[in-house]
Amino acid sequence: MIQRCISLFILIAVLVACKQSLKNESYDLIRLSITDSIKINESNFFISPISQAKFINDSLIVFSSHKSPSGIWIYDFKKNKIINRIVSKEIWDEPIIVSGLIIDNYPTVKILNKTGNVILVINLENNEIIEKIKLDFPIGKTLKPFQSVFFESNNNYIVEQYSSDPTMQYKTAFYKNNSPLGLFDGKGKFVGNTFDFPLPLTHLSKPILPYKHITQSGGLENNLVATPSTGEISKYQNDKWVLYKSMPQKSIFFDFGLNFLENEYNHLTSPSMSELPTSNFFDNIYENEKYIMVSTWIKNLEDLEILDLRTHLFIFDKGKDKWFETASVKNFLTQGILIGVKNDTIYFVEGNSMWRDEKYIKRAVLKPIEE
């Protein structure tokens, strides 16, 4: 018994030491070089400001937008053409606000629709709704409005949830007493909570602005989530969450800490969110056979009157078993959203319309830092 206790103590000490070493570990630098920029042809279909983008296969990308008109667009990037779209009330009298998207079985897609808290199962070959699954959220909970965690596992759905009371979404007590993810069965019945907010959020000393404290992957497997306040990437397997990868905590550009407010945010009386300090967060995660890539969202807090958003990449090279970060930050509005990687070419889409109405596919490669 004593021997077992000693062994357990040693194991805990090793785990703590490893976690502490990651806090002091830094990243090797690598250069991100944009190779070209292709203007998306919107002559047949206009695309709303893009919220999310994912590869479907080697030639197709899906864009989604939660802004009006909300919907999804299927883009053939080899032909530079939008080949299909589903937008709110266009085909059926069905209001849509896209909160999340599952494309694993294309041309069947599943849209997480904030309007009505439902999952729309759609066949894109004929643009017909196959099924509507009403999510039975517990009392006090509702669907996150946009960029929600949403994936399927063993005929269940994992869905990001918010407080149904708008004022509670901004309270520190929300993080302490709630789970960010809910588990629903195939018919939409709530099964239980899954995943906890990370420790830094459950023990807040001051209030913070809520937004993207958990981010889902959109690549090889969509059952990964990352929490920027801890730098931990977790994987859902065998109906439970396990730690998949830990990120070093010493970045040149990204602050893994939290930026606090002096007072609790009030959506009626507080200044606009753009004028308040926001913690850095992960915008997207992508994994393939060679890499795990994490794109960042970094707000310049030196002058909050100017919306200065920056981004860079964290890259885990599986072959080298090493973490890198890109050697410079870019303007988030012009570089755009990370889509993923094809044949060592990294794809982004610029399409939020805060910079310009046109949308562009940006392609880039990684290069070593020249000595």
Coordinates of N, CA and C in Angstrom, one line a residue, residues 23-195:
K23 N 5.2 25.7 -19.4 CA 5.0 27.1 -19.1 C 6.2 27.9 -19.4
N24 N 7.4 27.3 -19.3 CA 8.6 28.0 -19.5 C 9.3 27.7 -20.9
E25 N 8.6 26.8 -21.6 CA 9.1 26.3 -22.9 C 8.7 27.3 -24.0
S26 N 9.6 27.6 -24.9 CA 9.2 28.5 -26.0 C 9.1 27.7 -27.3
Y27 N 8.7 28.4 -28.3 CA 8.5 27.9 -29.7 C 9.7 28.1 -30.6
D28 N 10.1 27.2 -31.4 CA 11.0 27.5 -32.5 C 10.2 28.3 -33.5
L29 N 10.9 29.2 -34.2 CA 10.3 30.1 -35.2 C 10.3 29.5 -36.6
I30 N 9.3 29.8 -37.4 CA 9.2 29.4 -38.7 C 8.5 30.5 -39.5
R31 N 8.8 30.7 -40.8 CA 8.2 31.8 -41.6 C 7.0 31.3 -42.4
L32 N 6.0 32.1 -42.4 CA 4.8 31.9 -43.2 C 4.9 32.8 -44.4
S33 N 4.9 32.2 -45.6 CA 5.1 33.0 -46.8 C 3.8 32.9 -47.7
I34 N 3.1 34.0 -48.0 CA 2.0 33.9 -48.8 C 2.5 33.8 -50.3
T35 N 2.0 32.8 -51.0 CA 2.4 32.5 -52.4 C 1.5 33.2 -53.4
D36 N 0.2 33.1 -53.2 CA -0.7 33.8 -54.1 C -2.0 34.1 -53.5
S37 N -2.9 34.8 -54.2 CA -4.2 35.3 -53.7 C -5.2 35.2 -54.9
I38 N -6.3 34.5 -54.7 CA -7.2 34.2 -55.8 C -8.6 34.9 -55.4
K39 N -9.0 35.8 -56.2 CA -10.4 36.4 -55.9 C -11.4 35.4 -56.2
I40 N -12.3 35.2 -55.2 CA -13.4 34.2 -55.4 C -14.5 34.8 -56.3
N41 N -14.9 34.0 -57.3 CA -15.9 34.4 -58.2 C -17.2 34.3 -57.6
E42 N -17.9 35.4 -57.4 CA -19.2 35.4 -56.8 C -20.3 35.9 -57.8
S43 N -20.0 35.7 -59.1 CA -21.0 36.2 -60.1 C -22.3 35.4 -60.0
N44 N -22.3 34.2 -59.6 CA -23.6 33.4 -59.5 C -24.2 33.5 -58.2
F45 N -23.4 33.5 -57.1 CA -23.9 33.6 -55.7 C -23.0 34.5 -54.9
F46 N -23.6 35.5 -54.3 CA -22.9 36.3 -53.3 C -22.8 35.6 -52.0
I47 N -21.6 35.7 -51.4 CA -21.3 35.1 -50.1 C -21.4 36.1 -49.0
S48 N -22.1 35.8 -47.9 CA -22.2 36.7 -46.8 C -20.8 36.7 -46.1
P49 N -20.6 37.7 -45.2 CA -19.3 37.6 -44.4 C -19.0 36.3 -43.8
I50 N -17.9 35.7 -44.0 CA -17.6 34.3 -43.7 C -17.2 34.2 -42.2
S51 N -17.9 33.2 -41.5 CA -17.6 32.9 -40.1 C -16.7 31.7 -40.0
Q52 N -16.9 30.7 -40.8 CA -16.1 29.5 -40.7 C -15.9 28.9 -42.2
A53 N -14.8 28.2 -42.3 CA -14.5 27.6 -43.6 C -13.8 26.2 -43.4
K54 N -14.3 25.2 -44.1 CA -13.7 23.9 -44.0 C -13.5 23.2 -45.4
F55 N -12.5 22.4 -45.5 CA -12.4 21.5 -46.6 C -13.4 20.4 -46.6
I56 N -14.0 20.2 -47.7 CA -14.9 19.0 -47.9 C -14.1 17.8 -48.5
N57 N -13.3 18.1 -49.5 CA -12.5 17.2 -50.2 C -11.4 17.9 -50.9
D58 N -10.7 17.3 -51.9 CA -9.6 17.9 -52.5 C -9.9 19.1 -53.4
S59 N -11.2 19.3 -53.7 CA -11.6 20.4 -54.6 C -12.7 21.3 -54.0
L60 N -13.4 20.9 -53.0 CA -14.5 21.7 -52.4 C -14.2 22.2 -51.0
I61 N -14.7 23.4 -50.8 CA -14.6 24.1 -49.5 C -16.0 24.5 -49.2
V62 N -16.4 24.4 -47.9 CA -17.7 25.0 -47.5 C -17.4 26.2 -46.6
F63 N -18.1 27.3 -47.0 CA -18.1 28.5 -46.2 C -19.4 28.6 -45.4
S64 N -19.4 29.1 -44.2 CA -20.7 29.4 -43.5 C -20.6 30.8 -42.9
S65 N -21.8 31.4 -42.8 CA -21.9 32.7 -42.2 C -23.1 32.8 -41.3
H66 N -22.9 33.4 -40.1 CA -24.0 33.6 -39.2 C -24.7 35.0 -39.5
K67 N -24.1 35.8 -40.4 CA -24.7 37.1 -40.7 C -25.6 37.0 -41.8
S68 N -26.5 38.0 -41.9 CA -27.6 38.0 -42.9 C -27.1 38.3 -44.3
P69 N -27.6 37.4 -45.3 CA -28.3 36.2 -45.1 C -27.4 35.1 -44.6
S70 N -27.8 34.5 -43.5 CA -27.0 33.4 -42.9 C -27.2 32.1 -43.8
G71 N -26.1 31.3 -43.9 CA -26.2 30.1 -44.7 C -24.9 29.5 -44.9
I72 N -24.8 28.5 -45.9 CA -23.6 27.9 -46.2 C -23.4 28.0 -47.8
W73 N -22.2 28.0 -48.2 CA -21.9 28.0 -49.6 C -20.8 27.0 -49.9
I74 N -21.0 26.2 -51.0 CA -20.1 25.2 -51.4 C -19.3 25.8 -52.6
Y75 N -18.0 25.8 -52.4 CA -17.1 26.5 -53.3 C -16.1 25.5 -53.9
D76 N -16.1 25.4 -55.3 CA -15.1 24.6 -56.0 C -13.9 25.4 -56.3
F77 N -12.8 25.3 -55.5 CA -11.7 26.2 -55.7 C -10.8 25.9 -56.9
K78 N -11.0 24.7 -57.5 CA -10.3 24.4 -58.7 C -10.9 25.1 -59.9
K79 N -12.3 25.2 -59.8 CA -13.0 25.9 -60.9 C -13.3 27.4 -60.6
N80 N -12.9 27.7 -59.3 CA -13.3 29.1 -58.8 C -14.7 29.4 -59.0
K81 N -15.6 28.6 -58.5 CA -17.0 28.8 -58.7 C -17.8 28.3 -57.5
I82 N -18.8 29.1 -57.1 CA -19.8 28.6 -56.1 C -20.7 27.7 -56.7
I83 N -20.8 26.4 -56.3 CA -21.7 25.5 -57.0 C -23.0 25.2 -56.3
N84 N -23.1 25.7 -55.0 CA -24.4 25.5 -54.3 C -24.4 26.4 -53.1
R85 N -25.6 26.7 -52.6 CA -25.7 27.5 -51.4 C -27.1 27.1 -50.7
I86 N -27.1 27.2 -49.4 CA -28.3 27.2 -48.6 C -28.3 28.4 -47.7
V87 N -29.3 29.3 -47.9 CA -29.3 30.5 -47.1 C -30.7 30.6 -46.5
S88 N -30.8 31.4 -45.5 CA -32.1 31.6 -44.7 C -33.2 32.0 -45.7
K89 N -34.3 31.1 -45.6 CA -35.6 31.4 -46.3 C -35.5 31.4 -47.8
E90 N -34.4 31.0 -48.4 CA -34.3 31.1 -49.9 C -35.0 29.9 -50.5
I91 N -34.7 28.7 -50.1 CA -35.2 27.5 -50.7 C -36.5 27.0 -50.0
W92 N -36.5 27.0 -48.7 CA -37.7 26.7 -48.0 C -38.0 27.9 -47.0
D93 N -39.1 27.9 -46.5 CA -39.5 28.9 -45.5 C -38.9 28.6 -44.2
E94 N -37.6 28.5 -44.1 CA -36.9 28.0 -42.9 C -35.8 29.1 -42.6
P95 N -36.1 29.9 -41.5 CA -35.0 30.8 -41.1 C -33.8 30.1 -40.6
I96 N -32.6 30.5 -40.9 CA -31.4 29.9 -40.6 C -30.4 30.9 -40.0
I97 N -29.8 30.6 -38.9 CA -28.6 31.2 -38.4 C -27.6 30.1 -38.1
V98 N -26.6 30.0 -38.9 CA -25.7 28.9 -38.8 C -24.7 29.1 -37.6
S99 N -24.8 28.1 -36.7 CA -24.0 28.2 -35.5 C -22.9 27.2 -35.6
G100 N -23.1 26.1 -36.4 CA -22.1 25.1 -36.6 C -22.4 24.2 -37.7
L101 N -21.5 23.3 -38.1 CA -21.7 22.6 -39.4 C -20.9 21.2 -39.3
I102 N -21.6 20.2 -39.7 CA -21.0 18.8 -39.9 C -21.0 18.5 -41.3
I103 N -19.9 18.1 -41.9 CA -19.8 17.8 -43.4 C -19.2 16.5 -43.6
D104 N -19.1 15.6 -42.6 CA -18.4 14.3 -42.7 C -19.0 13.4 -43.8
N105 N -20.3 13.5 -44.0 CA -20.9 12.6 -45.0 C -21.5 13.4 -46.2
Y106 N -20.7 14.4 -46.7 CA -21.1 15.2 -47.8 C -21.5 14.2 -49.0
P107 N -22.6 14.5 -49.7 CA -23.4 15.7 -49.8 C -24.5 15.8 -48.7
T108 N -24.6 14.9 -47.7 CA -25.4 15.2 -46.6 C -24.7 16.1 -45.6
V109 N -25.3 17.2 -45.2 CA -24.7 18.1 -44.2 C -25.6 18.3 -43.1
K110 N -25.1 18.7 -41.9 CA -25.9 18.9 -40.8 C -25.6 20.4 -40.3
I111 N -26.6 21.2 -40.3 CA -26.5 22.6 -39.9 C -27.0 22.8 -38.5
L112 N -26.2 23.3 -37.6 CA -26.6 23.6 -36.3 C -27.3 25.0 -36.4
N113 N -28.6 25.0 -36.2 CA -29.3 26.3 -36.5 C -29.8 26.9 -35.2
K114 N -29.2 28.1 -35.0 CA -29.6 28.9 -33.8 C -31.1 29.2 -33.7
T115 N -31.7 29.4 -34.9 CA -33.1 29.6 -34.9 C -33.8 28.4 -34.5
G116 N -34.4 28.3 -33.4 CA -35.2 27.2 -32.9 C -34.3 26.1 -32.2
N117 N -33.0 26.3 -32.1 CA -32.1 25.3 -31.5 C -32.3 23.9 -32.1
V118 N -32.2 23.9 -33.4 CA -32.4 22.6 -34.1 C -31.2 22.2 -35.0
I119 N -31.1 20.9 -35.3 CA -30.1 20.4 -36.3 C -30.9 20.2 -37.6
L120 N -30.5 20.8 -38.7 CA -31.1 20.5 -40.0 C -30.2 19.5 -40.7
V121 N -30.7 18.4 -41.1 CA -30.0 17.4 -41.9 C -30.5 17.6 -43.3
I122 N -29.5 17.9 -44.2 CA -29.9 18.4 -45.5 C -29.1 17.6 -46.6
N123 N -29.8 17.1 -47.6 CA -29.2 16.5 -48.8 C -28.9 17.6 -49.8
L124 N -27.6 17.9 -50.0 CA -27.3 18.9 -51.0 C -27.4 18.6 -52.4
E125 N -27.6 17.3 -52.7 CA -27.8 16.9 -54.1 C -29.1 17.4 -54.6
N126 N -30.1 17.5 -53.8 CA -31.4 18.1 -54.2 C -31.9 19.2 -53.3
N127 N -31.1 19.6 -52.3 CA -31.4 20.7 -51.4 C -32.7 20.4 -50.6
E128 N -32.8 19.2 -50.1 CA -34.0 18.9 -49.3 C -33.6 18.6 -47.9
I129 N -34.5 19.0 -47.0 CA -34.3 18.8 -45.6 C -34.8 17.3 -45.3
I130 N -33.8 16.5 -44.8 CA -34.1 15.1 -44.5 C -34.7 15.0 -43.2
E131 N -34.2 15.8 -42.2 CA -34.7 15.6 -40.8 C -34.4 16.9 -40.1
K132 N -35.3 17.2 -39.1 CA -35.0 18.3 -38.2 C -35.0 17.7 -36.8
I133 N -33.9 18.0 -36.1 CA -33.7 17.4 -34.8 C -33.7 18.6 -33.8
K134 N -34.7 18.6 -32.9 CA -34.8 19.7 -31.9 C -34.0 19.3 -30.7
L135 N -33.1 20.2 -30.4 CA -32.2 20.0 -29.2 C -32.9 20.4 -27.9
D136 N -33.0 19.5 -27.0 CA -33.8 19.6 -25.8 C -32.8 20.1 -24.7
F137 N -32.5 21.4 -24.8 CA -31.5 22.0 -23.8 C -32.2 22.0 -22.4
P138 N -31.4 21.8 -21.4 CA -31.9 21.9 -20.0 C -32.3 23.3 -19.7
I139 N -33.1 23.5 -18.7 CA -33.6 24.8 -18.3 C -32.4 25.7 -18.0
G140 N -32.4 26.9 -18.6 CA -31.4 27.9 -18.4 C -30.3 27.9 -19.4
K141 N -30.3 26.9 -20.4 CA -29.3 26.8 -21.4 C -29.9 27.0 -22.8
T142 N -29.0 27.4 -23.7 CA -29.4 27.5 -25.1 C -28.1 27.4 -26.0
L143 N -28.3 27.4 -27.2 CA -27.2 27.2 -28.2 C -26.4 28.5 -28.3
K144 N -25.1 28.3 -28.4 CA -24.2 29.4 -28.7 C -24.5 30.0 -30.1
P145 N -24.6 31.3 -30.2 CA -25.1 31.9 -31.5 C -24.3 31.6 -32.7
F146 N -23.0 31.5 -32.6 CA -22.2 31.3 -33.8 C -20.8 30.7 -33.4
Q147 N -20.2 30.1 -34.4 CA -18.9 29.4 -34.2 C -18.9 28.5 -33.0
S148 N -20.0 27.7 -33.0 CA -20.2 26.7 -31.9 C -19.4 25.5 -32.1
V149 N -18.9 24.9 -31.0 CA -18.4 23.5 -31.1 C -19.6 22.6 -31.4
F150 N -19.4 21.7 -32.5 CA -20.5 20.9 -32.9 C -19.9 19.7 -33.7
F151 N -20.0 18.5 -33.1 CA -19.6 17.3 -33.9 C -20.4 16.1 -33.4
E152 N -20.3 15.0 -34.1 CA -21.0 13.8 -33.8 C -20.1 12.7 -33.4
S153 N -20.5 11.9 -32.4 CA -19.7 10.8 -32.0 C -20.6 9.7 -31.4
N154 N -20.5 8.5 -32.0 CA -21.3 7.3 -31.6 C -22.8 7.7 -31.6
N155 N -23.3 8.3 -32.6 CA -24.7 8.7 -32.8 C -25.2 9.7 -31.7
N156 N -24.3 10.4 -31.1 CA -24.6 11.5 -30.2 C -24.0 12.8 -30.8
Y157 N -24.5 13.9 -30.3 CA -24.0 15.2 -30.7 C -23.4 15.9 -29.5
I158 N -22.2 16.5 -29.7 CA -21.6 17.4 -28.7 C -21.8 18.8 -29.2
V159 N -22.5 19.6 -28.4 CA -22.9 21.0 -28.8 C -22.5 22.0 -27.8
E160 N -21.9 23.1 -28.2 CA -21.6 24.2 -27.3 C -22.8 24.9 -26.8
Q161 N -22.9 25.2 -25.5 CA -24.1 25.8 -24.9 C -23.8 27.0 -24.1
Y162 N -24.8 27.9 -24.1 CA -24.7 29.2 -23.4 C -25.8 29.3 -22.4
S163 N -25.7 30.3 -21.5 CA -26.8 30.6 -20.7 C -27.9 31.2 -21.5
S164 N -29.2 30.8 -21.3 CA -30.3 31.5 -22.0 C -30.6 32.9 -21.5
D165 N -30.0 33.2 -20.4 CA -30.2 34.6 -19.8 C -29.0 35.4 -20.3
P166 N -29.2 36.4 -21.2 CA -28.1 37.1 -21.8 C -27.2 37.7 -20.8
T167 N -27.7 38.2 -19.7 CA -26.9 38.8 -18.7 C -26.0 37.8 -18.0
M168 N -26.4 36.6 -17.9 CA -25.6 35.6 -17.2 C -24.3 35.2 -18.0
Q169 N -24.4 35.4 -19.4 CA -23.3 35.0 -20.2 C -22.1 35.8 -19.9
Y170 N -22.2 36.9 -19.2 CA -21.1 37.8 -19.0 C -20.7 37.8 -17.5
K171 N -21.2 36.9 -16.7 CA -20.9 36.8 -15.3 C -19.9 35.8 -15.0
T172 N -19.0 36.1 -14.1 CA -17.9 35.2 -13.7 C -18.5 33.9 -13.1
A173 N -19.7 34.0 -12.5 CA -20.3 32.8 -12.0 C -20.7 31.8 -13.0
F174 N -20.9 32.2 -14.3 CA -21.3 31.3 -15.4 C -20.2 30.3 -15.6
Y175 N -19.0 30.7 -15.5 CA -17.8 29.8 -15.8 C -17.7 28.8 -14.6
K176 N -18.0 29.3 -13.5 CA -17.7 28.4 -12.3 C -18.8 27.3 -12.2
N177 N -20.0 27.6 -12.6 CA -21.2 26.7 -12.3 C -21.7 26.0 -13.6
N178 N -21.0 26.2 -14.7 CA -21.6 25.6 -15.9 C -20.6 24.8 -16.7
S179 N -21.0 24.0 -17.6 CA -20.2 23.3 -18.6 C -20.4 23.9 -20.0
P180 N -19.3 24.1 -20.7 CA -19.5 24.7 -22.1 C -20.1 23.8 -23.1
L181 N -20.0 22.5 -22.9 CA -20.5 21.5 -23.9 C -21.6 20.6 -23.3
G182 N -22.6 20.4 -24.1 CA -23.6 19.4 -23.8 C -23.7 18.2 -24.7
L183 N -24.1 17.1 -24.2 CA -24.1 15.8 -24.9 C -25.6 15.5 -25.2
F184 N -26.0 15.3 -26.5 CA -27.3 15.1 -26.9 C -27.4 13.8 -27.7
D185 N -28.5 13.0 -27.5 CA -28.6 11.8 -28.3 C -29.0 12.1 -29.7
G186 N -29.2 11.1 -30.5 CA -29.5 11.2 -31.9 C -30.8 11.9 -32.2
K187 N -31.7 11.9 -31.2 CA -33.0 12.5 -31.3 C -33.1 13.9 -30.7
G188 N -31.9 14.3 -30.2 CA -31.9 15.7 -29.6 C -32.1 15.8 -28.1
K189 N -32.3 14.6 -27.4 CA -32.5 14.6 -26.0 C -31.2 14.9 -25.3
F190 N -31.3 15.8 -24.3 CA -30.1 16.1 -23.5 C -29.7 14.9 -22.6
V191 N -28.4 14.5 -22.7 CA -27.9 13.4 -22.0 C -27.2 13.8 -20.7
G192 N -26.4 14.9 -20.9 CA -25.7 15.4 -19.8 C -24.6 16.4 -20.2
N193 N -23.9 17.0 -19.3 CA -22.8 17.9 -19.6 C -21.5 17.1 -19.9
T194 N -20.7 17.6 -20.7 CA -19.4 17.0 -21.0 C -18.4 18.1 -21.2
F195 N -17.2 17.9 -20.6 CA -16.2 18.9 -20.6 C -16.4 20.0 -19.6

